[in-house]
Each structure stands twice: as structure tokens, then as C-alpha cells.
CSV table of C-alpha atoms and ligand atoms in Angstrom, one decimal:
chain,number,residue,atom,x,y,z
A,177,MET,CA,-17.5,-76.8,-8.4
A,178,LYS,CA,-19.7,-79.8,-8.5
A,179,VAL,CA,-19.3,-82.3,-11.4
A,180,ILE,CA,-22.9,-84.3,-11.6
A,181,LYS,CA,-23.5,-87.3,-14.0
A,182,ILE,CA,-26.5,-88.5,-13.0
A,183,LYS,CA,-29.8,-86.3,-13.7
A,184,ASP,CA,-31.7,-87.3,-10.0
A,185,ASP,CA,-28.8,-85.7,-8.8
A,186,LEU,CA,-28.8,-82.5,-10.7
A,187,GLN,CA,-32.2,-82.2,-10.3
A,188,GLN,CA,-32.0,-82.3,-6.5
A,189,VAL,CA,-29.5,-79.9,-6.2
A,190,ILE,CA,-31.7,-77.6,-9.1
A,191,THR,CA,-34.3,-77.8,-6.6
A,192,THR,CA,-32.2,-76.6,-3.9
A,193,TYR,CA,-30.8,-73.7,-6.3
A,194,LYS,CA,-34.7,-72.6,-6.6
A,195,LYS,CA,-35.8,-72.6,-3.2
A,196,GLU,CA,-32.8,-70.5,-2.9
A,197,ASN,CA,-34.2,-68.3,-5.5
A,198,LYS,CA,-30.7,-68.4,-7.2
A,199,SER,CA,-30.8,-67.2,-11.0
A,200,ILE,CA,-29.1,-70.3,-13.1
A,201,GLY,CA,-27.7,-69.3,-16.5
A,202,PHE,CA,-26.6,-72.4,-18.7
A,203,VAL,CA,-24.1,-73.4,-21.3
A,204,PRO,CA,-24.9,-76.1,-23.4
A,205,THR,CA,-21.6,-77.7,-25.1
A,206,MET,CA,-20.6,-80.5,-26.5
A,207,GLY,CA,-17.0,-80.3,-24.3
A,208,ALA,CA,-13.8,-79.9,-26.0
A,209,LEU,CA,-13.8,-76.4,-25.0
A,210,HIS,CA,-12.2,-73.7,-26.7
A,211,GLU,CA,-12.0,-69.8,-26.1
A,212,GLY,CA,-15.5,-69.6,-27.8
A,213,HIS,CA,-17.1,-71.9,-25.2
A,214,LEU,CA,-15.4,-70.1,-22.2
A,215,GLN,CA,-16.8,-66.9,-23.6
A,216,LEU,CA,-20.1,-68.0,-23.2
A,217,ILE,CA,-19.4,-69.0,-19.5
A,218,LYS,CA,-18.1,-65.4,-18.9
A,219,GLU,CA,-21.4,-64.0,-20.2
A,220,ALA,CA,-22.8,-66.1,-18.1
A,221,ARG,CA,-21.2,-65.5,-15.1
A,222,LYS,CA,-21.7,-61.9,-15.2
A,223,GLU,CA,-25.5,-62.3,-15.1
A,224,SER,CA,-26.3,-65.2,-13.1
A,225,ASP,CA,-26.0,-66.4,-9.3
A,226,ILE,CA,-25.2,-69.9,-10.7
A,227,VAL,CA,-23.6,-71.2,-14.0
A,228,VAL,CA,-23.9,-74.8,-15.2
A,229,LEU,CA,-22.0,-76.3,-17.8
A,230,SER,CA,-23.6,-79.4,-19.7
A,231,ILE,CA,-21.0,-81.5,-21.5
A,232,PHE,CA,-22.7,-83.9,-23.9
A,233,VAL,CA,-22.0,-85.2,-28.0
A,234,ASN,CA,-25.7,-85.7,-28.4
A,235,PRO,CA,-25.8,-89.3,-30.5
A,236,LEU,CA,-29.2,-87.3,-32.2
A,237,GLN,CA,-27.6,-84.9,-33.7
A,238,PHE,CA,-25.5,-87.0,-35.7
A,239,GLY,CA,-25.9,-87.8,-38.8
A,240,PRO,CA,-24.5,-91.4,-39.7
A,241,ASN,CA,-21.5,-90.4,-41.9
A,242,GLU,CA,-20.7,-87.3,-39.7
A,243,ASP,CA,-18.3,-87.6,-36.7
A,244,PHE,CA,-20.0,-89.0,-33.9
A,245,GLU,CA,-17.4,-91.7,-32.9
A,246,ALA,CA,-14.1,-89.0,-33.6
A,247,TYR,CA,-15.8,-86.0,-32.1
A,248,PRO,CA,-13.4,-85.0,-29.3
A,249,ARG,CA,-13.8,-85.8,-25.4
A,250,THR,CA,-11.6,-84.3,-23.0
A,251,LEU,CA,-13.8,-84.3,-20.4
A,252,GLU,CA,-10.7,-83.9,-17.4
A,253,ARG,CA,-9.4,-80.9,-19.6
A,254,ASP,CA,-13.0,-79.2,-19.8
A,255,THR,CA,-13.9,-79.8,-16.1
A,256,GLU,CA,-10.4,-77.8,-15.1
A,257,LEU,CA,-11.4,-75.5,-17.7
A,258,ALA,CA,-14.5,-74.4,-16.6
A,259,GLU,CA,-13.6,-74.5,-12.8
A,260,LEU,CA,-11.3,-71.8,-13.5
A,261,THR,CA,-13.4,-69.6,-15.9
A,262,GLY,CA,-16.2,-69.5,-13.1
A,263,VAL,CA,-18.9,-72.4,-13.4
A,264,ASP,CA,-20.5,-73.7,-10.4
A,265,LEU,CA,-22.1,-77.2,-11.9
A,266,VAL,CA,-20.8,-79.7,-14.8
A,267,PHE,CA,-23.5,-82.1,-15.9
A,268,ALA,CA,-21.6,-84.5,-18.0
A,269,PRO,CA,-24.2,-87.6,-18.4
A,270,SER,CA,-23.6,-90.6,-20.3
A,271,ALA,CA,-26.0,-91.3,-23.2
A,272,LYS,CA,-27.7,-93.8,-21.1
A,273,GLU,CA,-28.8,-90.8,-19.1
A,274,ILE,CA,-30.1,-89.0,-21.7
A,275,TYR,CA,-31.8,-91.6,-23.7
A,276,GLU,CA,-32.7,-94.6,-22.0
A,277,GLY,CA,-32.8,-96.4,-25.7
A,278,PRO,CA,-33.8,-95.1,-29.4
A,279,PRO,CA,-36.3,-92.3,-28.6
A,280,ALA,CA,-39.9,-92.7,-28.1
A,281,TYR,CA,-40.8,-88.8,-28.3
A,282,THR,CA,-38.8,-86.5,-30.0
A,283,VAL,CA,-38.9,-82.4,-31.3
A,284,LYS,CA,-39.9,-82.6,-35.0
A,285,VAL,CA,-38.6,-78.8,-36.4
A,286,THR,CA,-39.8,-77.9,-39.9
A,287,GLU,CA,-39.2,-74.2,-40.0
A,288,ARG,CA,-35.7,-72.4,-40.4
A,289,VAL,CA,-34.2,-75.9,-41.2
A,290,ASN,CA,-34.7,-76.6,-45.0
A,291,VAL,CA,-31.9,-74.2,-45.2
A,292,LEU,CA,-27.9,-73.8,-44.5
A,293,CYS,CA,-26.6,-76.7,-42.9
A,294,GLY,CA,-30.1,-78.3,-42.4
A,295,LYS,CA,-30.0,-78.7,-46.0
A,296,SER,CA,-27.4,-81.3,-46.1
A,297,ARG,CA,-27.7,-82.2,-42.4
A,298,GLN,CA,-31.5,-83.8,-42.2
A,299,GLY,CA,-33.1,-84.4,-39.1
A,300,HIS,CA,-29.0,-82.6,-37.3
A,301,PHE,CA,-31.8,-79.8,-35.7
A,302,ASP,CA,-34.5,-82.4,-34.2
A,303,GLY,CA,-31.6,-84.1,-32.5
A,304,VAL,CA,-30.3,-80.4,-31.0
A,305,ALA,CA,-34.1,-79.2,-30.1
A,306,THR,CA,-34.8,-82.5,-28.7
A,307,VAL,CA,-31.7,-82.6,-26.2
A,308,LEU,CA,-32.3,-78.9,-25.1
A,309,THR,CA,-35.9,-79.7,-24.4
A,310,LYS,CA,-34.7,-82.5,-22.0
A,311,LEU,CA,-31.9,-80.0,-20.7
A,312,PHE,CA,-33.8,-77.0,-20.3
A,313,ASN,CA,-36.6,-79.2,-18.2
A,314,LEU,CA,-33.6,-80.7,-15.9
A,315,VAL,CA,-31.4,-77.3,-15.7
A,316,ARG,CA,-34.7,-75.1,-15.5
A,317,PRO,CA,-32.2,-72.1,-16.5
A,318,ASP,CA,-33.3,-68.4,-16.3
A,319,ARG,CA,-30.8,-67.6,-19.1
A,320,ALA,CA,-29.0,-69.5,-21.7
A,321,TYR,CA,-26.3,-69.1,-23.6
A,322,PHE,CA,-25.7,-69.7,-27.7
A,323,GLY,CA,-23.0,-68.7,-30.0
A,324,MET,CA,-23.8,-67.1,-32.9
A,325,LYS,CA,-20.9,-68.8,-34.6
A,326,ASP,CA,-23.9,-71.6,-35.2
A,327,ALA,CA,-26.5,-69.0,-36.1
A,328,GLN,CA,-28.8,-71.0,-37.7
A,329,GLN,CA,-28.9,-73.1,-34.4
A,330,VAL,CA,-29.4,-69.8,-32.3
A,331,ALA,CA,-32.8,-69.0,-34.7
A,332,VAL,CA,-34.1,-72.7,-34.3
A,333,ILE,CA,-33.7,-72.5,-30.6
A,334,ASP,CA,-35.5,-69.0,-30.5
A,335,GLY,CA,-38.4,-70.8,-32.5
A,336,LEU,CA,-38.1,-74.0,-29.7
A,337,VAL,CA,-38.1,-71.5,-26.8
A,338,LYS,CA,-41.2,-69.4,-28.1
A,339,GLU,CA,-42.9,-72.8,-29.4
A,340,PHE,CA,-43.0,-74.7,-26.6
A,341,PHE,CA,-43.1,-71.3,-24.1
A,342,PHE,CA,-40.0,-72.4,-22.1
A,343,PRO,CA,-39.4,-69.6,-19.5
A,344,ILE,CA,-36.1,-69.1,-20.4
A,345,HIS,CA,-34.1,-66.1,-22.0
A,346,LEU,CA,-31.9,-66.8,-24.8
A,347,ILE,CA,-28.8,-65.0,-25.1
A,348,PRO,CA,-26.9,-65.0,-28.5
A,349,VAL,CA,-23.0,-64.4,-28.0
A,350,ASP,CA,-20.5,-63.3,-30.8
A,351,THR,CA,-17.8,-65.8,-32.5
A,352,VAL,CA,-15.0,-66.0,-30.7
A,353,ARG,CA,-12.4,-65.6,-33.3
A,354,GLU,CA,-8.2,-66.5,-33.9
A,355,GLU,CA,-5.9,-63.5,-34.3
A,356,ASP,CA,-6.4,-63.9,-38.0
A,357,GLY,CA,-10.5,-64.1,-38.0
A,358,LEU,CA,-10.9,-68.1,-38.3
A,359,ALA,CA,-13.9,-68.2,-36.1
A,360,LYS,CA,-12.8,-71.0,-33.3
A,361,SER,CA,-14.3,-74.6,-33.7
A,362,SER,CA,-13.5,-77.7,-32.0
A,363,ARG,CA,-13.0,-79.3,-35.6
A,364,ASN,CA,-10.4,-76.4,-36.5
A,365,VAL,CA,-8.1,-78.9,-35.7
A,366,TYR,CA,-8.6,-81.3,-38.3
A,367,LEU,CA,-7.4,-79.0,-41.0
A,368,THR,CA,-4.0,-79.2,-42.6
A,369,ASP,CA,-1.3,-76.9,-42.1
A,370,ILE,CA,-1.9,-75.2,-45.6
A,371,GLU,CA,-5.9,-75.5,-45.3
A,372,ARG,CA,-5.2,-73.9,-41.9
A,373,LYS,CA,-3.2,-71.1,-43.7
A,374,GLN,CA,-6.0,-70.5,-45.8
A,375,ALA,CA,-8.9,-70.7,-43.6
A,376,PRO,CA,-9.1,-67.0,-42.2
A,377,SER,CA,-10.6,-66.2,-46.0
A,378,LEU,CA,-13.9,-67.4,-45.2
A,379,PHE,CA,-13.9,-64.6,-42.7
A,380,LYS,CA,-12.4,-62.6,-45.2
A,381,SER,CA,-15.2,-63.0,-47.9
A,382,LEU,CA,-17.6,-62.2,-45.3
A,383,GLN,CA,-15.8,-58.7,-44.5
A,384,LYS,CA,-15.7,-58.0,-48.3
A,385,ALA,CA,-19.8,-58.7,-48.0
A,386,LYS,CA,-20.2,-56.2,-45.1
A,387,GLU,CA,-18.1,-53.9,-47.2
A,388,LEU,CA,-20.0,-53.9,-50.4
A,389,ILE,CA,-23.3,-53.8,-48.0
A,390,GLU,CA,-21.8,-50.7,-46.4
A,391,ALA,CA,-21.5,-49.0,-49.9
A,392,GLY,CA,-24.7,-49.5,-51.1
A,393,GLU,CA,-25.0,-52.7,-52.6
A,394,ARG,CA,-28.3,-54.7,-52.1
A,395,ASN,CA,-28.5,-57.6,-54.7
A,396,ARG,CA,-28.0,-60.5,-53.6
A,397,GLU,CA,-26.3,-62.3,-56.2
A,398,THR,CA,-23.4,-59.8,-56.8
A,399,ILE,CA,-22.9,-60.5,-52.9
A,400,VAL,CA,-23.0,-64.2,-52.8
A,401,GLU,CA,-20.5,-64.2,-56.4
A,402,LYS,CA,-18.3,-62.2,-55.3
A,403,VAL,CA,-17.8,-64.1,-51.7
A,404,LYS,CA,-18.0,-67.2,-53.8
A,405,ASN,CA,-14.9,-65.5,-55.7
A,406,ILE,CA,-12.9,-65.1,-53.0
A,407,ILE,CA,-13.3,-68.5,-51.2
A,408,GLN,CA,-12.4,-70.1,-54.4
A,409,ASP,CA,-9.9,-67.7,-55.6
A,410,GLU,CA,-7.7,-68.5,-51.8
A,411,THR,CA,-8.8,-71.9,-50.6
A,412,ASP,CA,-8.6,-75.3,-51.8
A,413,GLY,CA,-12.4,-76.0,-50.0
A,414,VAL,CA,-15.0,-77.0,-52.0
A,415,ILE,CA,-18.2,-74.3,-51.2
A,416,ASP,CA,-20.8,-76.1,-49.9
A,417,TYR,CA,-22.9,-73.1,-49.5
A,418,VAL,CA,-22.9,-69.4,-49.6
A,419,GLU,CA,-26.5,-67.9,-49.0
A,420,ILE,CA,-28.0,-64.5,-47.5
A,421,LEU,CA,-31.1,-65.2,-46.1
A,422,THR,CA,-33.4,-62.8,-43.7
A,423,TYR,CA,-32.6,-63.5,-39.7
A,424,PRO,CA,-33.6,-65.3,-37.9
A,425,ASP,CA,-36.6,-66.7,-39.9
A,426,LEU,CA,-34.0,-67.7,-42.8
A,427,LYS,CA,-36.4,-67.1,-45.5
A,428,GLU,CA,-35.1,-65.9,-48.9
A,429,ILE,CA,-34.6,-62.6,-49.8
A,430,ASP,CA,-33.2,-61.0,-53.6
A,431,VAL,CA,-33.0,-57.4,-52.6
A,432,LEU,CA,-31.6,-56.8,-49.0
A,433,HIS,CA,-33.1,-55.0,-46.4
A,434,GLY,CA,-33.9,-55.4,-42.4
A,435,LYS,CA,-31.6,-58.0,-40.6
A,436,VAL,CA,-30.0,-60.4,-43.0
A,437,ILE,CA,-27.7,-63.0,-42.4
A,438,ILE,CA,-24.2,-64.2,-44.5
A,439,ALA,CA,-23.6,-67.4,-43.9
A,440,ILE,CA,-21.0,-70.1,-45.4
A,441,ALA,CA,-19.8,-73.4,-45.3
A,442,VAL,CA,-16.9,-74.8,-47.1
A,443,LYS,CA,-15.1,-78.2,-46.8
A,444,PHE,CA,-11.5,-79.1,-46.4
A,445,THR,CA,-10.2,-82.5,-46.6
A,446,LYS,CA,-11.1,-83.7,-43.3
A,447,ALA,CA,-13.1,-80.5,-42.2
A,448,ARG,CA,-15.9,-79.0,-42.7
A,449,LEU,CA,-16.2,-75.3,-41.6
A,450,ILE,CA,-18.6,-72.6,-41.2
A,451,ASP,CA,-19.2,-68.9,-40.9
A,452,ASN,CA,-21.7,-66.6,-40.8
A,453,ILE,CA,-22.0,-62.6,-40.3
A,454,THR,CA,-25.4,-61.1,-39.2
A,455,ILE,CA,-26.2,-57.2,-40.6
A,456,ASP,CA,-29.1,-55.1,-39.8
A,457,ILE,CA,-29.5,-53.0,-43.0
A,458,ILE,CA,-31.5,-49.5,-41.9
B,197,AMP,P1,-20.4,-77.1,-29.3
B,197,AMP,O1,-19.7,-77.6,-27.9
B,197,AMP,O2,-19.9,-77.4,-30.7
B,197,AMP,O3,-21.8,-77.5,-29.3
B,197,AMP,O4,-20.5,-75.4,-28.9
B,197,AMP,C1,-21.1,-75.0,-27.8
B,197,AMP,C2,-21.8,-73.6,-27.7
B,197,AMP,O5,-20.6,-73.3,-28.1
B,197,AMP,C3,-22.6,-73.1,-29.0
B,197,AMP,O6,-23.3,-72.3,-28.5
B,197,AMP,C4,-21.9,-72.9,-29.8
B,197,AMP,O7,-22.3,-71.6,-31.0
B,197,AMP,C5,-20.8,-72.3,-28.9
B,197,AMP,N1,-19.4,-71.8,-29.9
B,197,AMP,C6,-19.0,-72.9,-30.4
B,197,AMP,N2,-17.6,-72.2,-31.1
B,197,AMP,C7,-17.6,-70.4,-30.8
B,197,AMP,C8,-17.4,-69.5,-31.1
B,197,AMP,N3,-16.0,-69.3,-32.0
B,197,AMP,N4,-17.5,-68.3,-30.8
B,197,AMP,C9,-18.4,-68.0,-30.2
B,197,AMP,N5,-19.3,-69.2,-29.4
B,197,AMP,C10,-19.0,-70.3,-30.2
């Protein structure tokens, strides 16, 4: 497995792969790898000649009061896990390598961002879209893998790929969960013991919503109320949002039909957890 930190070196290697007609599967991450990330790598491994993993804590997608400095950085362990999971090339650039100075050119996203996490994380998806534009141009993947844990991110990247005609096939991967249902996340370590015990109620509330829909409930408000009640009754977390929207357009919907997302964000003492499910209503 190659570990590359310099973009010119990366481009040289990618050019060689392209000349050899090798297909490239790309998994962009911020590191601190867990089984969620490894699942994306495994999916890429199944379908690609070459699997490229990027590890880059992107300063542009963190707000001023977010955890950029504190974000876990575990490069040595990450590269070991990457190698064990079948990655061919890790690209782990410094911030300087990607942004020479304050960025003069950025991607501005105006669709699919004024709801869910985009509402409270102003500019976050501009940062995501900008770094991915850079990384896509460096790595030139045939396929790029993203977790449905961050379903709004998948929706935004779907728009980005279409808008800028990137010849990349976007592959969404199902959320990997702990045995008790909690979605795996690098931020779960910030939960206190009590909060960790309460956290599975987030997924439980989503399962309840699914049950209601399967039993024929179509009223958005009724379902949102049920979900909120479970979270409020079973956790000390503060609900940031519980929303039901169309997916992937993320438009408001009152009477559910078609593909919808039920998405929640809950603030605990030191961690803000998100989770979601998507459902196809026929
Ligand atoms: P991050 O390092 O947090 O930017 O995540 C990198 C990629 O891993 C993103 O596409 C995430 O959606 C994905 N990911 C994070 N957690 C999970 C999970 N529990 N299951 C599936 N994918 C995940």
C-alpha cells in the first residue's frame, strides 16, 4: 500500500493507473477510521481495480465553533486499518497541500442545504463540495463511496457530480451500526456513559417511524411527534431537529409519498449525534 502526502506525487501515480486502464474506487474520509469507513472501503474493493482512501480533516467544512482542532487524528492506526482492509493508496495531504492560502475559489451550494444540518452549519456543505471538487480532480475516480449516515451530504454530492459533469458514479453505502443500533461515528467517544446508554433511542425512534409508515400512517406531523416523544422520554439530549423530507431533493412534504428521509439531530453534552433512515413509499 502506498501512502502519499504530496498532490504531484498522487497525480503521477493516478496517471499511471489510468494508462493501465485500471478502474479507481475512491473513499474520502477525515480519518479516525471505524467500521463505517471500513465498510465503504470493502464496497470499493469489490468493484474497483484500485482503491484510493483520502484522509484529510478539511478545515473549510468546520464552522468557527466546531471541533476542527479537537477532531481525532490517528493517521498511523488509520493506515494500518486501511492496509488490512485492502486499500491500495492512502492520500493524506496537509492543509497547505490542498489550500495554499485562504481559498480564492470555492464551490457554493444553494440547493439541498437550507434544511437539516445545513441550517445550523452555515457554509459546511460549501466546504464539503469545494474539497471534493479538488479531490475528485486529483484522484479522477470511476466510483466514489459515501455513507448514508450523512444522507444530506450524499444528496449534496449527488447534485455536485451532476452540476459539474464529473464522470463519477456515486455509490451510497448503508449506515453501519453498533449492536444496539447506534450509528457508528468518530464523535461517539464524546458521549458520557449515561448518554451512550441512551443514544440507541435515536435509531429506535426512527424504527418506530418506519413501523408507523408501514402501518399506513402518512401524516408528517404525527410521525415527527412520535419520534420526538421517544427521544425526549428516553434521553437527556436536546433535539436539534426531527424532519421528514423528500429524498434526495430534501423538499418539504406533508403527506408522505415517494422516497422520503426521516432525519434527526440530537445534542448531548459534548456530542451532537445525527441519524436517519430513508423509506420508499409505494
Ligand atoms: P467522515 O470521516 O466522518 O467524513 O466520514 C467519511 C465517510 O464515511 C462519509 O462518507 C461518511 O458518511 C461515512 N461514514 C461515517 N460513519 C458511517 C457509518 N456509521 N456507516 C456508514 N458510513 C459512514
